[in-house]
mmCIF file of C-alpha atoms in Angstrom:
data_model
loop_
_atom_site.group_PDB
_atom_site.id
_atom_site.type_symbol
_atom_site.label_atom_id
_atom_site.label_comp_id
_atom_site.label_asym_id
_atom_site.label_seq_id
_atom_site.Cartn_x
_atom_site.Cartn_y
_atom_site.Cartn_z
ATOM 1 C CA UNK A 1 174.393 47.813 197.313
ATOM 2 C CA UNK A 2 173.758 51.345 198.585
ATOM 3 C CA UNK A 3 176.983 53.034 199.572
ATOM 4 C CA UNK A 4 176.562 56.373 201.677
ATOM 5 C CA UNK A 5 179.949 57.299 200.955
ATOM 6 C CA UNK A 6 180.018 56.599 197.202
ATOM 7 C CA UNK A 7 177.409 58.744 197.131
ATOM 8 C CA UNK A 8 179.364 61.599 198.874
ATOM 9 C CA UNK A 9 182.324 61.460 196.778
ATOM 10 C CA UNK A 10 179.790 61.412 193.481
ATOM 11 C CA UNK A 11 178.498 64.501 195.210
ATOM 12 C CA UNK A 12 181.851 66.442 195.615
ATOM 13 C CA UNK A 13 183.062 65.677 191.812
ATOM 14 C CA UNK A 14 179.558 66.988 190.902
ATOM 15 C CA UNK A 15 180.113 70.162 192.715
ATOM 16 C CA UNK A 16 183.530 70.582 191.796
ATOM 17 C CA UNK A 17 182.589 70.370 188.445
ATOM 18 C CA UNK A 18 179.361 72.972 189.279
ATOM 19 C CA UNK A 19 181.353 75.367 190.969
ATOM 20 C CA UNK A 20 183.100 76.903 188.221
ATOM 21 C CA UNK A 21 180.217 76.438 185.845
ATOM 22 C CA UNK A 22 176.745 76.055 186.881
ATOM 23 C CA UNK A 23 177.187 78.171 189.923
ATOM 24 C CA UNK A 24 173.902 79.404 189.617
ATOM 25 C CA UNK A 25 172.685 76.010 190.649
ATOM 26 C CA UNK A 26 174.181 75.609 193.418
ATOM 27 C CA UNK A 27 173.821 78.808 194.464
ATOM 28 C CA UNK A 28 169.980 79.017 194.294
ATOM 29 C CA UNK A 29 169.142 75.229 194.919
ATOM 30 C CA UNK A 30 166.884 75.895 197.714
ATOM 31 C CA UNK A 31 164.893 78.728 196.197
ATOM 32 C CA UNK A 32 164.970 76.004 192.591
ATOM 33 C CA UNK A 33 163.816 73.319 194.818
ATOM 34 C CA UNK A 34 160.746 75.364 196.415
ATOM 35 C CA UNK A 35 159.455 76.955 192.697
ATOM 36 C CA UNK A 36 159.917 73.068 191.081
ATOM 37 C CA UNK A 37 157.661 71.764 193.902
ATOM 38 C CA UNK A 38 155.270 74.181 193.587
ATOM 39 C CA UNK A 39 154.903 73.842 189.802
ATOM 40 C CA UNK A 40 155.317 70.383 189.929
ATOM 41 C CA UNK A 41 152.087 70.585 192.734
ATOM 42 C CA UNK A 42 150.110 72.814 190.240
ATOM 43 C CA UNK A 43 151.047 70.762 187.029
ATOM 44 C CA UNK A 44 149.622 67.675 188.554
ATOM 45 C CA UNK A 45 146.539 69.395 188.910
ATOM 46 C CA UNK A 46 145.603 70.324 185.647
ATOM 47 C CA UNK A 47 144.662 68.589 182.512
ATOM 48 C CA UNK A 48 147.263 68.838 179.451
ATOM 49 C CA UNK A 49 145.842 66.466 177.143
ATOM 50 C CA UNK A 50 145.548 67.099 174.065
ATOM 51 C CA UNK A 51 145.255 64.403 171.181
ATOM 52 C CA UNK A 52 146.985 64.996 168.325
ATOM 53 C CA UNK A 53 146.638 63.465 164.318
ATOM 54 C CA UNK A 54 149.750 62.672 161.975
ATOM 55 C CA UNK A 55 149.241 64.602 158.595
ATOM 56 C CA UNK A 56 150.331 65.230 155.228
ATOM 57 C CA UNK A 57 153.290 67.837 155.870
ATOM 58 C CA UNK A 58 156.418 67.749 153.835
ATOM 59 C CA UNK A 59 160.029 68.414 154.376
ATOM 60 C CA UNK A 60 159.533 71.645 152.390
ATOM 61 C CA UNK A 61 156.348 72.165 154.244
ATOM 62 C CA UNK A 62 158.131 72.308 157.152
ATOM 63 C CA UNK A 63 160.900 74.392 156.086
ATOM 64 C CA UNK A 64 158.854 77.427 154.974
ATOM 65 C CA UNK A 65 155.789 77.484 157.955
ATOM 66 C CA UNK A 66 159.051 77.288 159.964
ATOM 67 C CA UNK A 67 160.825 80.495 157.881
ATOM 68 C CA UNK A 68 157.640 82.118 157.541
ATOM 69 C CA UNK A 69 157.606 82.170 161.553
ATOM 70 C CA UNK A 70 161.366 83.148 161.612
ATOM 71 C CA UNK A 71 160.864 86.234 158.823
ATOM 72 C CA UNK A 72 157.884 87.525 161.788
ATOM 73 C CA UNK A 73 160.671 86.889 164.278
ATOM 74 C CA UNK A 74 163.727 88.454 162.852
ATOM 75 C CA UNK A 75 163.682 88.942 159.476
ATOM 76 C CA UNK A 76 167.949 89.246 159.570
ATOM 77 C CA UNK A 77 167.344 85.337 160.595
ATOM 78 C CA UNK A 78 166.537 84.094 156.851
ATOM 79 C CA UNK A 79 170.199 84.204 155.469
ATOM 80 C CA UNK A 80 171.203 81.771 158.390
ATOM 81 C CA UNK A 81 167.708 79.973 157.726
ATOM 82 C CA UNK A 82 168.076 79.686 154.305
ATOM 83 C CA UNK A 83 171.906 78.647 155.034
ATOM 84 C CA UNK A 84 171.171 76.072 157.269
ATOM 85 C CA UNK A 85 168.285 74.615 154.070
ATOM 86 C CA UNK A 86 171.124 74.313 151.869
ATOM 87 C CA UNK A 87 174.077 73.349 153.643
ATOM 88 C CA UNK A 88 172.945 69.708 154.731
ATOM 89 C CA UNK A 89 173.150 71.170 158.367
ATOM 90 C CA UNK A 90 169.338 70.481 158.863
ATOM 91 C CA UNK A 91 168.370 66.621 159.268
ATOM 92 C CA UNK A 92 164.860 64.745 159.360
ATOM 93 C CA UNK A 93 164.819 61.465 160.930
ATOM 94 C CA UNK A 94 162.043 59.499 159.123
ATOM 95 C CA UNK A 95 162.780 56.141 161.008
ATOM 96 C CA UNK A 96 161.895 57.379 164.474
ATOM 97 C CA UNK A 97 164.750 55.348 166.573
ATOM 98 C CA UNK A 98 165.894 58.428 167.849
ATOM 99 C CA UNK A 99 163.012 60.548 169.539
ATOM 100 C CA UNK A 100 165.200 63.777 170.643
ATOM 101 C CA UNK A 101 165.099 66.769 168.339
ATOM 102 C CA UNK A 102 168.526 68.581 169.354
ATOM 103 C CA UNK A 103 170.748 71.357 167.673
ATOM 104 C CA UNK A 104 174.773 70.020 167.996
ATOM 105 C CA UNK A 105 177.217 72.345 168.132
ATOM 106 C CA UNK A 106 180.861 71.481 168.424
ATOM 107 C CA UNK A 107 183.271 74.041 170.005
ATOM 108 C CA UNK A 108 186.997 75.207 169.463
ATOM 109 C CA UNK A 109 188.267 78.221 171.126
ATOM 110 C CA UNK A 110 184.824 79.329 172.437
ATOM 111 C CA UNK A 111 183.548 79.477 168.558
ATOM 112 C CA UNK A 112 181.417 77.254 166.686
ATOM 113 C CA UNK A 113 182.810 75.446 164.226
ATOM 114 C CA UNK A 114 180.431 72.983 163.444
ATOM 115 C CA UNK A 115 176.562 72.896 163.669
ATOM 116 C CA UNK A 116 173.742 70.979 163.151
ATOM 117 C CA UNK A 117 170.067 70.412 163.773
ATOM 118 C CA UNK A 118 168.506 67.054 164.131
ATOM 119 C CA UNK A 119 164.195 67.023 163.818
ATOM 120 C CA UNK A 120 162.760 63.824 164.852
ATOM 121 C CA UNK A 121 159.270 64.233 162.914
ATOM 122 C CA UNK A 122 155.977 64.181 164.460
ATOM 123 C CA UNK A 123 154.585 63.978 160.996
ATOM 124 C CA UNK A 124 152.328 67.586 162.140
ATOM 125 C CA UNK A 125 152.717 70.896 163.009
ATOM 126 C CA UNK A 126 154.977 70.047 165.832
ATOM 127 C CA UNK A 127 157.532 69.726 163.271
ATOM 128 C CA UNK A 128 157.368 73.416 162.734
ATOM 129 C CA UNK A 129 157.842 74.232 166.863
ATOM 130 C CA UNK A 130 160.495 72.333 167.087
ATOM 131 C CA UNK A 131 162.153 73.161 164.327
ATOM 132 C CA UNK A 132 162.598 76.918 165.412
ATOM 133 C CA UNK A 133 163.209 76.024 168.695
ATOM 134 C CA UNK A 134 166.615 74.593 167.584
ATOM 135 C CA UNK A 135 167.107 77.176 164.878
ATOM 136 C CA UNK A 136 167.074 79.553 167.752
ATOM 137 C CA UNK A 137 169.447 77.029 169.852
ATOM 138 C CA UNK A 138 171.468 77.543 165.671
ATOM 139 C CA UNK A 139 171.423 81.358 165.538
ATOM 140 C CA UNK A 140 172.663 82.291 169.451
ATOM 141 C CA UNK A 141 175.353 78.882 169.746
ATOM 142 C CA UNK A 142 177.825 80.925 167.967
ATOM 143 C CA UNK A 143 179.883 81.498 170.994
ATOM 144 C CA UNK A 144 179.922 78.969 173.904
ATOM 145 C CA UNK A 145 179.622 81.442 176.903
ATOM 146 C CA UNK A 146 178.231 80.967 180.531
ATOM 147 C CA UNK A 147 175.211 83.071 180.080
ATOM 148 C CA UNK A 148 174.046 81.629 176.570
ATOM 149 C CA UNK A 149 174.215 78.454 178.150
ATOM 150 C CA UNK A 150 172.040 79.507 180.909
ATOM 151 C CA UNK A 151 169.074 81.021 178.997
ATOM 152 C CA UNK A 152 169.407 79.098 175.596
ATOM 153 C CA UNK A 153 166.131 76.680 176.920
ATOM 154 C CA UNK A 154 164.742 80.182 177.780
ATOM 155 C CA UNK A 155 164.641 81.868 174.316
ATOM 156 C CA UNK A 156 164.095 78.224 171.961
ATOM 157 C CA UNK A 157 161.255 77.751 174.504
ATOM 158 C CA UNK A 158 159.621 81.174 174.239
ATOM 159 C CA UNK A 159 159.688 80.876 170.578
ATOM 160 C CA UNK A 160 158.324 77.684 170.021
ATOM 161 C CA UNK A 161 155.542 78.624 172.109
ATOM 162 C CA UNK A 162 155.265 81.831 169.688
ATOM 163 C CA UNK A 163 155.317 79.636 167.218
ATOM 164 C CA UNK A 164 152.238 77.506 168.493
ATOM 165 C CA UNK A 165 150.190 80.974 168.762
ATOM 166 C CA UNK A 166 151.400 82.239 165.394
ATOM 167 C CA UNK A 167 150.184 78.734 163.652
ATOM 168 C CA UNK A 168 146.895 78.143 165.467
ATOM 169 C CA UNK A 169 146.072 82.103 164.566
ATOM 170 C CA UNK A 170 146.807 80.944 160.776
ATOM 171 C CA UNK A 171 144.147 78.943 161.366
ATOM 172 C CA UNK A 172 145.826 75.099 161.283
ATOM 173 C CA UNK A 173 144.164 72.010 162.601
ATOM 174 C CA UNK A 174 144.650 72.196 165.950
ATOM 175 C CA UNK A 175 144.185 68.676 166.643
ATOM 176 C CA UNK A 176 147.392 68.691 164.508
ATOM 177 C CA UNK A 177 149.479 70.328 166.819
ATOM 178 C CA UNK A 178 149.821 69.606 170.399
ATOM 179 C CA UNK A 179 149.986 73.377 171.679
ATOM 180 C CA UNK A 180 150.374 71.624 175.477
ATOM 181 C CA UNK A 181 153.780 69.456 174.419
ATOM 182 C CA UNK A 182 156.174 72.057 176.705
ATOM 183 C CA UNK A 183 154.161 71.714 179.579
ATOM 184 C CA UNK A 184 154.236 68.172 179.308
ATOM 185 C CA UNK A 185 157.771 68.376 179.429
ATOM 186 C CA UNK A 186 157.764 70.589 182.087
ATOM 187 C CA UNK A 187 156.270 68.292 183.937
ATOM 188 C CA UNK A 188 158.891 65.684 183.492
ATOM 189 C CA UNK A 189 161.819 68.194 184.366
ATOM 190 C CA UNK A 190 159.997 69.269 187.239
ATOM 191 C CA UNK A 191 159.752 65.468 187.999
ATOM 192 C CA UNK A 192 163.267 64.777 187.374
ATOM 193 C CA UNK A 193 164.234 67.433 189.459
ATOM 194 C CA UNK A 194 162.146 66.507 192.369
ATOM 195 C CA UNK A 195 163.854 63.325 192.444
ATOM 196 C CA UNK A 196 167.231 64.904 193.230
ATOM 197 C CA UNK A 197 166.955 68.237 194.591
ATOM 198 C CA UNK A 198 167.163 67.673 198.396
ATOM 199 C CA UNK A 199 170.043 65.555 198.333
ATOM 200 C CA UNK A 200 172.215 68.049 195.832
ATOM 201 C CA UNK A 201 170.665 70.873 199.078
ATOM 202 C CA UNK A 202 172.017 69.026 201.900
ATOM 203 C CA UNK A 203 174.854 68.257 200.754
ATOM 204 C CA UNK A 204 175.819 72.142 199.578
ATOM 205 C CA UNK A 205 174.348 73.021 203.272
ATOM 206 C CA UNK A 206 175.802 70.709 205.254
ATOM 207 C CA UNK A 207 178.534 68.963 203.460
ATOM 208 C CA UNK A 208 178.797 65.240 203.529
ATOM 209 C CA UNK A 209 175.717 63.219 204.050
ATOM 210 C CA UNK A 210 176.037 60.986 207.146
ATOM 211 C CA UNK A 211 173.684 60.395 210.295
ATOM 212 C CA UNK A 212 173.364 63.881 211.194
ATOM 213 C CA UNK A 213 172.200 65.223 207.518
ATOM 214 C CA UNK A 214 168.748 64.455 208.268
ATOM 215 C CA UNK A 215 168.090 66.244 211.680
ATOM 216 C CA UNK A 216 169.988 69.351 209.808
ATOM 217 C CA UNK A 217 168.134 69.491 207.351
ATOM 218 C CA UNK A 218 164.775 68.769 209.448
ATOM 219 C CA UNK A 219 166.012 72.064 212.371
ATOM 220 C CA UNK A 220 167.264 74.500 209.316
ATOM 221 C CA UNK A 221 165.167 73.817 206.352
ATOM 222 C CA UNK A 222 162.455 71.672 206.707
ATOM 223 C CA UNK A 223 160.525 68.266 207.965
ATOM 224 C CA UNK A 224 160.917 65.329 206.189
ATOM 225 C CA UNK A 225 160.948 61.934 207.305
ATOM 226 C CA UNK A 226 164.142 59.887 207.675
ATOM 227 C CA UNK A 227 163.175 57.155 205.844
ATOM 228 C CA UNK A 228 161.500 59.727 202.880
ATOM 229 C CA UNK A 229 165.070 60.972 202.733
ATOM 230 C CA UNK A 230 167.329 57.675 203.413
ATOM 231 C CA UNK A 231 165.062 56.936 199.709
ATOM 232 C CA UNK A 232 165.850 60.122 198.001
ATOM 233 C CA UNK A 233 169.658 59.508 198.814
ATOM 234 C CA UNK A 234 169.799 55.968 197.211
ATOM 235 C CA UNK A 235 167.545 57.013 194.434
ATOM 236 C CA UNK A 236 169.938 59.496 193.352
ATOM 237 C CA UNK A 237 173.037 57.169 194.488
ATOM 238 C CA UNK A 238 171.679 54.309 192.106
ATOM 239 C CA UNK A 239 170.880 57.194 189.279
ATOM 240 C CA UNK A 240 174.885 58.473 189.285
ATOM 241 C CA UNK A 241 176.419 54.732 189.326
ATOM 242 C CA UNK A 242 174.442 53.595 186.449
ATOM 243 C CA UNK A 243 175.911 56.715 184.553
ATOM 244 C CA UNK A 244 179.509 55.676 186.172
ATOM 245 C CA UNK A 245 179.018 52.338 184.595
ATOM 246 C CA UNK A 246 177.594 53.675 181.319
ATOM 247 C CA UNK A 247 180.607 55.861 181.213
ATOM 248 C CA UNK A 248 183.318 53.527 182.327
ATOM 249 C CA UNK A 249 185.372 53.669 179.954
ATOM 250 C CA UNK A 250 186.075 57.656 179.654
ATOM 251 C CA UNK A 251 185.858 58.051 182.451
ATOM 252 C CA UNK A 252 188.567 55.538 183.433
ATOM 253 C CA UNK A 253 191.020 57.287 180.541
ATOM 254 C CA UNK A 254 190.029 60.942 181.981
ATOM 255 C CA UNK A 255 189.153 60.571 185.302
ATOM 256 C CA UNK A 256 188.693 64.078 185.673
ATOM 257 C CA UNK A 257 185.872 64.271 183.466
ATOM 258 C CA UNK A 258 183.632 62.276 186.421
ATOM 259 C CA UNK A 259 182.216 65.419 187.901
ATOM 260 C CA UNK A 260 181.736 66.449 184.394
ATOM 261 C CA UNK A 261 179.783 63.662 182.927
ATOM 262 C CA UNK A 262 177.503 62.872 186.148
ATOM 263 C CA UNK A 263 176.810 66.209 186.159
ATOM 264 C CA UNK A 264 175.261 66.837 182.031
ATOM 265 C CA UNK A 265 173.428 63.670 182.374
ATOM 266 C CA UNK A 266 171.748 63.896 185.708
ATOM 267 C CA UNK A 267 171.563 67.686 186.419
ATOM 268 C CA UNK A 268 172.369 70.579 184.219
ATOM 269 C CA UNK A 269 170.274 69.990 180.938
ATOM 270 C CA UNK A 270 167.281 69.257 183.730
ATOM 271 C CA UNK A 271 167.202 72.577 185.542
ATOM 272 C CA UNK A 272 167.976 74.593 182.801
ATOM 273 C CA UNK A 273 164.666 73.292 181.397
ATOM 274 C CA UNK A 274 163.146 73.766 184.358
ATOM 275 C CA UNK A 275 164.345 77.771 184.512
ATOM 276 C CA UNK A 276 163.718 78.363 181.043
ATOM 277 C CA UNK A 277 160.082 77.369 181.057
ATOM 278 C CA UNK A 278 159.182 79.567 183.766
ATOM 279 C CA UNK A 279 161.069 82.470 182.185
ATOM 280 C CA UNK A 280 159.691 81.799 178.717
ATOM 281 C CA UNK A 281 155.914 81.562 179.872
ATOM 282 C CA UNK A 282 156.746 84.414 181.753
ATOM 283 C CA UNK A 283 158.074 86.462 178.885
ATOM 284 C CA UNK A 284 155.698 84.820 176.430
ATOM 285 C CA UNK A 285 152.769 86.855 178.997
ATOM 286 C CA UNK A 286 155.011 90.362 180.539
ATOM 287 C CA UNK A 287 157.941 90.874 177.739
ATOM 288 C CA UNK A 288 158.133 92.275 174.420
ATOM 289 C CA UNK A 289 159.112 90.492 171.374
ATOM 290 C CA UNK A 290 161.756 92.723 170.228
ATOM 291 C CA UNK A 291 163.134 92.859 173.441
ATOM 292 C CA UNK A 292 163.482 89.063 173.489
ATOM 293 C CA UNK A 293 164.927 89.006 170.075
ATOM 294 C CA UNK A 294 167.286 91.516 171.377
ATOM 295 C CA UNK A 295 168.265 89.539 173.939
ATOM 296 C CA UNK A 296 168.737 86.653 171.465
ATOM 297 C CA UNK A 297 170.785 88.716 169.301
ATOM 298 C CA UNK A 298 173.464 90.161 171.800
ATOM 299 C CA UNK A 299 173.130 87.307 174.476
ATOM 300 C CA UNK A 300 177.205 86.959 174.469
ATOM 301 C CA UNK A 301 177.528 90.413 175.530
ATOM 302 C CA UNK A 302 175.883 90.334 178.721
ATOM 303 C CA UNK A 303 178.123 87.648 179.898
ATOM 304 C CA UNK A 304 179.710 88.559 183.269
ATOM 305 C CA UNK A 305 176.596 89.680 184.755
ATOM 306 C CA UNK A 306 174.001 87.826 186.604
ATOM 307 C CA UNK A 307 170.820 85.851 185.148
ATOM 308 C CA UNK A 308 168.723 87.884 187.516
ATOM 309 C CA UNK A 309 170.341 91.284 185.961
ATOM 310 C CA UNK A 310 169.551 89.681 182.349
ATOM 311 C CA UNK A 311 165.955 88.793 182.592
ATOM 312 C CA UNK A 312 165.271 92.113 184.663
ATOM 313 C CA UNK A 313 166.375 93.761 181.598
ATOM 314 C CA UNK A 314 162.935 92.054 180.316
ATOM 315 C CA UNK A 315 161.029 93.204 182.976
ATOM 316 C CA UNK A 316 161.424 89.535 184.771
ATOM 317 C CA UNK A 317 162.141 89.660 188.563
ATOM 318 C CA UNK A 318 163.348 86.309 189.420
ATOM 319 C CA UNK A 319 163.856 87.440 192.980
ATOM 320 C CA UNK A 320 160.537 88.817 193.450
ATOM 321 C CA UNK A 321 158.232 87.186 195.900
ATOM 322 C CA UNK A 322 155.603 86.876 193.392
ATOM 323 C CA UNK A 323 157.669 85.284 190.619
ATOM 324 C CA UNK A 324 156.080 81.913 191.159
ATOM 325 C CA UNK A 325 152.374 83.423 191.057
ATOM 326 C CA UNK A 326 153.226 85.287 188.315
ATOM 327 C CA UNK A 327 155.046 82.499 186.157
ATOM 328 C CA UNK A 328 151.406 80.610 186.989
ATOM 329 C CA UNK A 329 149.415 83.734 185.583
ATOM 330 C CA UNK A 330 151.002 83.840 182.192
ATOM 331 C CA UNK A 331 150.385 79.734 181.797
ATOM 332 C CA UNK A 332 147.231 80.030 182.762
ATOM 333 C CA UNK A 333 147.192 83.165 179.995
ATOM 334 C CA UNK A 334 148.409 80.924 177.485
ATOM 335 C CA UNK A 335 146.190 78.125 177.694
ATOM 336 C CA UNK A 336 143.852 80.806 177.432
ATOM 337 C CA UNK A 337 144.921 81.904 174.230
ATOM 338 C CA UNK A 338 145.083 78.325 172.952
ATOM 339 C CA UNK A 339 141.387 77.802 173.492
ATOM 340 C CA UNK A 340 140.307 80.935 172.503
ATOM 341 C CA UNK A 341 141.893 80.958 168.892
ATOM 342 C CA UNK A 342 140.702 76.851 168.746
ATOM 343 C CA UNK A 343 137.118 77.894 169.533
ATOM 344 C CA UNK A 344 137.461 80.707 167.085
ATOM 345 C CA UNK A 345 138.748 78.646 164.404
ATOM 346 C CA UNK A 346 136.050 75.989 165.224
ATOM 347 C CA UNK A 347 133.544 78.687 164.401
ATOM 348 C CA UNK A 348 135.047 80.040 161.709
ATOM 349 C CA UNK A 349 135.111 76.455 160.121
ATOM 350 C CA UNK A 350 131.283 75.889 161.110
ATOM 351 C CA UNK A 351 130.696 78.809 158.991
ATOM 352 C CA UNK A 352 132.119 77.788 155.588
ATOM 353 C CA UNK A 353 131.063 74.714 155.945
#
């Protein structure tokens, strides 16, 4: 049973909880929500398949494509790399029951004190992306700091994307490696976020959702039907009591931790995603490498300052009125590059045959 005011006190211990530490989100929620439904309009117009093979790549395989990739990157990365090898910090899940690849770092004091990275394998080349994306997550989870936290998606995403460009230049099968995965899963988190968006607006616009919400938000932001919104609002209400229930128990002993826990499994890994994409395709297209590696390498110093005074020291505007065209332009120049070097490969392999 839908409860309107359940859903309003979810909402507060979410923001509460966002306040201190995601400001950003709540801050810039209406500008997120307009970019996510524009690139959630323009993914759903174009094709991303791409149908990949299984193959015959090893654990060792893996391991040196991926520090071959990571030398090109940063080659002050390998003693870490090479650490990570031969610590038992690096794990390979051959049985498949668990399909998310993640790096897990646990915290004391702001410091890392324990780390590891968990590949779910694809059995291809995808093995290899992934893999430095959460080698990068590895390298710049030393500290746990605001800012890192912010752009981490940003840098493991532009890299695995350089990745996908560095192995389809070596020349790899490129039906064994789905170059398109990201914006697959961009598509998802743009989904996700759709889903929740104008309910987490009104409610840091207006306050409290009641009768009134809907003409508010229909006078100050814009039109949307009643009964398009009453849905939203017990969409999200029935998303945040199944997580309740699923949490019950800790929550129960630590009822502080409500705001907390609704919040990392509903909204902050999502939009984070959904940032870092556009800012990695964006930097994949208008930034440097070096500067990005830079970034990588001294991303706990800049904390304090904004994410828009970071990525401007890229050459990324996220204020700009063109950022959303822009973001477009350098997917559109990747997908680019992905046919290109397949077609040139293609011909390349025509040749010797």
């Amino acid at each position: 049973m839908y409860s309107k005011e359940k859903l309003n006190d979810y909402l507060n211990e979410i923001c509460n909880y966002l306040d201190p530490n995601h400001s950003f989100l709540l801050d810039n929620i209406h500008r997120i929500s307009i970019l996510n439904d524009q690139m959630l309009n323009y993914l759903n117009q174009i094709s991303l398949e791409n149908e990949t093979i299984k193959n015959h790549l090893t654990f060792e395989d893996v391991c040196l494509l991926a520090r071959e990739i990571i030398e090109q990157i940063d080659k002050d990365y390998l003693p870490s790399f090479d650490k990570l090898i031969s610590s038992g910090e690096l794990e390979f899940d051959y049985e498949q029951e668990d399909r998310d690849s993640k790096c897990i770092i646990e915290y004391m004091d702001g410091n890392a004190i324990r780390q590891n990275i968990h590949i779910c394998r694809d059995f291809n080349y995808n093995d290899v992306s992934v893999l430095v994306h959460e080698f990068v997550h590895y390298i710049n989870g030393k500290k746990d700091t605001n800012i890192r936290d912010y752009l981490t998606e940003f840098l493991s995403i532009y890299f695995e994307l350089y990745t996908n460009l560095y192995l389809l230049k070596k020349g790899i099968p490129s039906n064994e490696l789905d170059a398109f995965a990201r914006l697959k899963y961009f598509k998802n988190d743009c989904s996700v976020l759709n889903r929740y968006e104008i309910v987490l607006l009104c409610f840091t616009k207006f306050g409290y959702i009641d009768d009134s919400t809907i003409s508010l938000l229909q006078k100050y932001i814009f039109h949307i039907p009643k009964d398009i919104f009453e849905k939203e609002c017990i969409s999200v209400y029935q998303r945040l009591l199944k997580i309740e229930q699923k949490y019950f128990l800790e929550i129960k002993q630590n009822p502080k931790e409500m705001g907390r826990i609704l919040s990392e499994e509903f909204f902050t890994k999502n939009y984070q995603y959904v940032l870092g994409t556009m800012l990695a395709f964006y930097a994949l297209k208008n930034a440097k490498v070096e500067d990005v590696v830079f970034l990588n390498n001294h991303i706990h110093e800049y904390e304090g300052m904004t994410i828009s005074s970071v990525c401007s020291t890229l050459g990324i505007h996220i204020n700009e009125s063109h950022f959303f065209d822009n973001v477009i332009l350098a997917i559109v120049d990747y997908m680019k590059q992905v046919q290109i070097i397949k077609d040139k490969n293609l011909m390349i392999r025509e040749r010797t045959k």
